[in-house]
CSV table of C-alpha atoms in Angstrom, one decimal:
chain,number,residue,atom,x,y,z
A,24,ASP,CA,0.0,0.0,0.0
A,25,MET,CA,1.1,3.5,-0.8
A,26,ASP,CA,1.7,5.8,2.3
A,27,THR,CA,1.4,9.6,2.3
A,28,VAL,CA,4.4,11.8,2.9
A,29,VAL,CA,3.6,15.4,3.9
A,30,VAL,CA,6.0,18.2,3.0
A,31,GLY,CA,5.6,21.7,4.3
A,32,LEU,CA,5.7,24.1,1.4
A,33,GLY,CA,6.6,27.8,1.3
A,34,VAL,CA,6.5,29.6,-2.0
A,35,ALA,CA,10.2,30.7,-1.9
A,36,PRO,CA,13.5,29.3,-2.9
A,37,ALA,CA,14.3,28.3,0.7
A,38,SER,CA,11.6,25.7,0.6
A,39,VAL,CA,13.0,23.8,-2.4
A,40,GLU,CA,15.3,21.5,-0.5
A,41,PRO,CA,12.6,19.9,1.8
A,42,LEU,CA,10.5,19.4,-1.3
A,43,ARG,CA,13.4,17.9,-3.3
A,44,TRP,CA,14.3,15.5,-0.4
A,45,ALA,CA,10.6,14.5,0.1
A,46,ALA,CA,10.2,13.8,-3.7
A,47,GLN,CA,13.4,11.7,-3.6
A,48,TYR,CA,12.2,9.8,-0.6
A,49,CYS,CA,8.8,9.1,-2.2
A,50,ARG,CA,10.4,7.9,-5.4
A,51,LEU,CA,12.6,5.4,-3.5
A,52,VAL,CA,10.0,4.1,-1.1
A,53,GLY,CA,6.9,4.3,-3.5
A,54,ASP,CA,4.9,6.8,-1.5
A,55,GLU,CA,2.6,9.6,-2.5
A,56,LEU,CA,3.7,13.2,-1.8
A,57,LEU,CA,1.3,15.8,-0.3
A,58,GLY,CA,2.5,19.4,-0.3
A,59,VAL,CA,0.9,21.5,2.4
A,60,VAL,CA,0.7,25.3,2.6
A,61,GLY,CA,-0.5,26.9,5.8
A,62,PHE,CA,-1.8,30.2,4.4
A,63,SER,CA,-2.3,33.6,6.1
A,64,PRO,CA,-3.2,36.6,3.9
A,65,SER,CA,-0.5,39.3,3.8
A,66,GLN,CA,-3.2,41.9,4.7
A,67,ALA,CA,-5.4,41.5,7.8
A,68,GLU,CA,-8.4,43.0,6.1
A,69,SER,CA,-8.8,42.8,2.3
A,70,PRO,CA,-11.6,42.6,-0.2
A,71,PRO,CA,-12.9,39.1,-0.9
A,72,ASP,CA,-11.8,39.1,-4.6
A,73,TRP,CA,-8.3,40.2,-3.6
A,74,TYR,CA,-8.1,37.4,-1.0
A,75,GLU,CA,-9.3,34.8,-3.5
A,76,HIS,CA,-6.7,36.1,-6.0
A,77,GLU,CA,-3.9,35.7,-3.4
A,78,VAL,CA,-5.1,32.2,-2.5
A,79,ALA,CA,-5.2,31.2,-6.1
A,80,LEU,CA,-1.7,32.6,-6.7
A,81,VAL,CA,-0.2,30.7,-3.7
A,82,ARG,CA,-1.9,27.5,-4.7
A,83,LYS,CA,-0.6,27.9,-8.3
A,84,GLN,CA,2.9,28.5,-7.0
A,85,ALA,CA,2.8,25.5,-4.7
A,86,GLN,CA,1.5,23.2,-7.4
A,87,ALA,CA,4.1,24.5,-9.9
A,88,ALA,CA,6.9,23.8,-7.4
A,89,MET,CA,5.6,20.2,-6.9
A,90,ASP,CA,5.3,19.6,-10.6
A,91,ALA,CA,8.8,20.9,-11.1
A,92,MET,CA,10.5,19.0,-8.2
A,93,ALA,CA,8.4,15.9,-7.9
A,94,SER,CA,7.3,15.1,-11.4
A,95,GLU,CA,8.1,11.4,-11.0
A,96,VAL,CA,5.9,10.7,-8.0
A,97,PRO,CA,2.1,10.8,-7.3
A,98,ARG,CA,1.6,14.3,-5.8
A,99,ARG,CA,-1.0,16.8,-4.8
A,100,ALA,CA,-1.0,20.1,-3.0
A,101,GLU,CA,-3.3,21.3,-0.3
A,102,LEU,CA,-3.8,24.9,1.0
A,103,ARG,CA,-5.5,25.6,4.3
A,104,ASP,CA,-6.0,28.8,6.2
A,105,GLY,CA,-3.9,29.0,9.3
A,106,ASP,CA,-0.5,28.9,10.9
A,107,PRO,CA,1.6,26.1,9.3
A,108,ARG,CA,2.4,24.9,12.8
A,109,ASP,CA,-1.2,24.0,13.2
A,110,VAL,CA,-2.1,23.2,9.5
A,111,ILE,CA,0.8,20.7,8.8
A,112,PRO,CA,0.0,18.3,11.7
A,113,GLU,CA,-3.7,18.7,11.1
A,114,VAL,CA,-3.3,17.6,7.4
A,115,ALA,CA,-0.8,14.9,8.4
A,116,CYS,CA,-3.2,13.4,10.9
A,117,ASP,CA,-6.2,13.7,8.6
A,118,ASP,CA,-4.3,11.8,5.8
A,119,GLY,CA,-2.6,9.3,8.2
A,120,ALA,CA,0.8,10.5,6.9
A,121,ALA,CA,3.7,8.1,7.5
A,122,VAL,CA,6.3,10.9,7.5
A,123,VAL,CA,6.4,14.7,7.6
A,124,VAL,CA,9.2,16.7,6.0
A,125,VAL,CA,10.0,20.4,6.7
A,126,GLY,CA,12.9,22.8,6.3
A,127,ALA,CA,15.5,23.3,9.0
A,128,GLY,CA,14.8,27.0,9.3
A,129,ALA,CA,13.2,29.8,7.4
A,130,GLY,CA,14.8,32.8,5.8
A,131,ASN,CA,13.1,36.1,5.1
A,132,GLY,CA,11.4,34.8,2.0
A,133,LEU,CA,9.3,32.3,4.0
A,134,ARG,CA,8.1,34.6,6.8
A,135,ARG,CA,5.0,35.7,4.8
A,136,LEU,CA,3.8,32.1,5.0
A,137,GLY,CA,4.7,31.8,8.7
A,138,LEU,CA,7.2,28.9,8.3
A,139,THR,CA,9.7,30.4,10.9
A,140,GLY,CA,9.9,28.0,13.8
A,141,VAL,CA,7.7,25.3,12.2
A,142,ALA,CA,10.4,22.6,12.5
A,143,HIS,CA,11.0,23.5,16.2
A,144,HIS,CA,7.3,23.3,17.0
A,145,LEU,CA,6.6,20.1,15.1
A,146,ALA,CA,9.6,18.4,16.6
A,147,HIS,CA,7.9,18.7,20.0
A,148,HIS,CA,4.4,17.8,19.0
A,149,LEU,CA,4.1,15.6,15.9
A,150,PRO,CA,2.8,12.1,16.4
A,151,MET,CA,4.7,10.6,13.4
A,152,PRO,CA,8.3,10.8,12.3
A,153,LEU,CA,9.5,14.2,11.3
A,154,VAL,CA,12.4,14.8,8.9
A,155,ILE,CA,14.1,18.3,9.2
A,156,VAL,CA,16.0,19.1,6.0
A,157,PRO,CA,18.8,21.7,5.8
A,158,GLY,CA,20.0,23.4,2.7
A,159,MET,CA,21.5,21.1,0.0
A,160,ALA,CA,20.7,17.7,1.6
A,161,PRO,CA,22.8,14.7,0.3
A,162,THR,CA,21.1,12.1,-1.9
A,163,LEU,CA,19.5,9.1,-0.1
A,164,ARG,CA,20.3,6.2,-2.4
A,165,GLY,CA,23.3,4.0,-1.4
A,166,ARG,CA,24.3,6.1,1.6
A,167,PRO,CA,24.5,5.1,5.3
A,168,VAL,CA,21.6,6.0,7.6
A,169,VAL,CA,23.1,7.1,10.9
A,170,VAL,CA,21.0,6.3,14.0
A,171,GLY,CA,21.6,7.4,17.6
A,172,LEU,CA,20.8,4.9,20.3
A,173,ASP,CA,20.9,5.5,24.1
A,174,GLY,CA,20.1,2.0,25.5
A,175,SER,CA,16.4,2.7,26.3
A,176,PRO,CA,13.8,0.0,25.4
A,177,THR,CA,12.2,2.5,23.0
A,178,ASP,CA,15.3,2.5,20.9
A,179,VAL,CA,13.8,-0.5,19.1
A,180,ALA,CA,11.3,1.7,17.3
A,181,THR,CA,14.0,4.2,16.3
A,182,LEU,CA,16.3,1.5,15.0
A,183,GLU,CA,13.6,-0.3,13.1
A,184,TRP,CA,12.7,2.9,11.3
A,185,ALA,CA,16.3,3.5,10.4
A,186,VAL,CA,16.7,-0.1,9.1
A,187,ARG,CA,13.5,0.2,7.0
A,188,LEU,CA,14.8,3.4,5.5
A,189,ALA,CA,18.2,1.9,4.7
A,190,GLY,CA,16.5,-1.1,3.1
A,191,ALA,CA,14.4,1.1,0.9
A,192,VAL,CA,17.3,3.3,-0.3
A,193,ASP,CA,19.9,0.5,-0.8
A,194,GLY,CA,21.9,1.9,2.1
A,195,SER,CA,23.4,0.6,5.3
A,196,VAL,CA,22.9,1.5,9.0
A,197,ALA,CA,25.6,3.1,11.2
A,198,ALA,CA,24.3,2.8,14.8
A,199,VAL,CA,26.0,5.1,17.2
A,200,TYR,CA,26.0,4.8,21.0
A,201,ALA,CA,27.5,8.0,22.7
A,202,SER,CA,28.8,7.1,26.1
A,203,ASP,CA,28.9,9.6,28.9
A,204,PRO,CA,32.4,11.2,29.0
A,205,MET,CA,32.1,11.8,32.7
A,206,ALA,CA,31.2,8.3,33.5
A,207,MET,CA,34.2,7.0,31.5
A,208,SER,CA,36.7,9.4,32.9
A,209,TYR,CA,37.5,7.6,36.2
A,210,PRO,CA,38.9,4.1,36.7
A,211,HIS,CA,36.3,1.4,36.8
A,212,GLN,CA,35.8,-2.3,36.1
A,213,PRO,CA,34.5,-3.1,32.6
A,214,GLY,CA,30.7,-3.2,32.7
A,215,ALA,CA,30.5,-1.4,36.1
A,216,THR,CA,28.9,1.8,35.0
A,217,VAL,CA,25.4,2.6,33.8
A,218,ALA,CA,27.1,3.7,30.5
A,219,ASP,CA,28.7,0.2,30.1
A,220,GLN,CA,25.4,-1.5,30.8
A,221,LYS,CA,23.5,0.6,28.3
A,222,GLN,CA,26.2,-0.1,25.7
A,223,GLU,CA,25.5,-3.9,26.2
A,224,VAL,CA,21.8,-3.2,25.7
A,225,VAL,CA,22.5,-1.2,22.5
A,226,SER,CA,24.7,-4.0,21.2
A,227,ALA,CA,21.9,-6.5,21.8
A,228,GLN,CA,19.4,-4.3,20.1
A,229,VAL,CA,21.7,-3.9,17.0
A,230,ALA,CA,22.2,-7.7,16.9
A,231,ARG,CA,18.4,-8.3,17.0
A,232,ALA,CA,17.8,-5.7,14.2
A,233,ALA,CA,19.9,-7.7,11.7
A,234,THR,CA,18.0,-7.7,8.4
A,235,PRO,CA,18.9,-9.4,5.1
A,236,GLY,CA,20.4,-7.0,2.6
A,237,VAL,CA,21.1,-4.2,5.2
A,238,GLU,CA,24.5,-4.0,6.7
A,239,ILE,CA,24.4,-2.7,10.3
A,240,THR,CA,27.5,-1.5,12.1
A,241,MET,CA,27.8,-0.1,15.6
A,242,THR,CA,30.2,2.6,16.9
A,243,VAL,CA,30.8,3.6,20.5
A,244,GLU,CA,31.8,7.2,21.0
A,245,ILE,CA,32.9,8.8,24.2
A,246,ASP,CA,31.3,12.1,23.7
A,247,HIS,CA,28.1,14.1,23.9
A,248,PRO,CA,25.5,12.5,21.6
A,249,VAL,CA,25.1,15.7,19.4
A,250,ALA,CA,28.9,15.9,18.8
A,251,ALA,CA,29.2,12.2,18.3
A,252,LEU,CA,26.4,11.8,15.9
A,253,THR,CA,27.5,14.9,13.8
A,254,ARG,CA,31.0,13.5,13.6
A,255,VAL,CA,30.1,10.0,12.6
A,256,ALA,CA,27.6,11.3,10.1
A,257,ASP,CA,30.3,13.4,8.5
A,258,GLN,CA,32.8,10.5,8.6
A,259,VAL,CA,30.5,8.1,6.8
A,260,ASP,CA,28.8,10.7,4.6
A,261,GLY,CA,25.4,9.7,5.9
A,262,SER,CA,22.2,10.6,4.2
A,263,VAL,CA,20.1,11.1,7.4
A,264,VAL,CA,20.6,11.1,11.1
A,265,VAL,CA,17.8,9.3,12.9
A,266,ILE,CA,17.0,9.8,16.6
A,267,GLY,CA,14.2,9.0,19.0
A,268,ARG,CA,12.0,11.5,20.8
A,269,ARG,CA,10.9,10.9,24.4
A,270,ARG,CA,7.2,11.1,25.2
A,271,ALA,CA,5.7,11.8,28.6
A,272,GLY,CA,2.1,11.2,29.3
A,273,HIS,CA,-0.9,11.7,27.0
A,274,ARG,CA,-0.7,15.5,26.6
A,275,SER,CA,2.8,16.5,27.3
A,276,VAL,CA,5.8,15.7,25.2
A,277,LEU,CA,9.4,16.0,26.2
A,278,LEU,CA,11.7,16.5,23.2
A,279,GLY,CA,15.0,15.9,25.0
A,280,ARG,CA,18.3,17.7,24.5
A,281,VAL,CA,19.6,15.7,21.5
A,282,PRO,CA,16.6,16.1,19.2
A,283,ALA,CA,16.4,19.7,20.1
A,284,GLU,CA,20.0,20.5,19.4
A,285,LEU,CA,21.0,18.1,16.6
A,286,PRO,CA,19.2,19.9,13.7
A,287,HIS,CA,21.2,23.0,14.5
A,288,HIS,CA,24.5,21.1,14.2
A,289,ALA,CA,24.1,18.3,11.7
A,290,ARG,CA,24.7,19.3,8.1
A,291,ARG,CA,22.2,16.7,6.8
A,292,PRO,CA,18.6,15.8,7.4
A,293,VAL,CA,17.6,14.8,10.9
A,294,ALA,CA,14.7,12.3,11.3
A,295,ILE,CA,13.0,12.5,14.7
A,296,VAL,CA,11.0,9.3,15.5
A,297,PRO,CA,8.4,9.4,18.3
A,298,ARG,CA,9.0,6.7,20.8
A,299,PRO,CA,6.1,4.4,21.6
């Protein structure tokens, strides 16, 4: 069955890379692309015919961008009134989207459509995986998918998502466990620290994730996870860095330091996978 991939659109050059990445992803995994514009008129009060004209113009620009960048995949565009921070998750939930793709940040050209801060907001609240794409993202096919693991039971969902992506794009998986530098800085027996114990858990998770046709390697880094993941992703020229996002309770969501900081440092797309 074909899933839906939602991409947040802004009618400006800065929005091209998320669209390009989402189209590439859909082409490789066989999904449909749904471009979403959260539209707010440039004037608070305007004549109805002027408003309709502006809506038609934005819709035409969005469809033209999709036709130009995603001509090889099933695609459609949707425009809804409202802040993109509300509209994108609303459309994604209505369509049962498998993935949402947005840009890492917004330049001046996107502010009219309100895309500033969209990635930050969605990273906290979206119930499905979110891919945050910086400028000039690397190609997906054949490249390693880097995944950060911390030894928690919910790592399984993060690792499974990374392995599925790698399988779909003919890539490999580079699993990274970043061990606490402070815990490792004093003498101790092997296996005596919590960091050592978590490393054993991650090793077992990686072993259980073995999938035919997908090579999985594991690296242990003595460093902060953001620095470790950024470094490994650069070393292996990874296509995407995948991390999990902690949840707390039914209403509140804790993003965690690593998902909050990594998109600002990684020079490639970051996929944030909600943990069950």
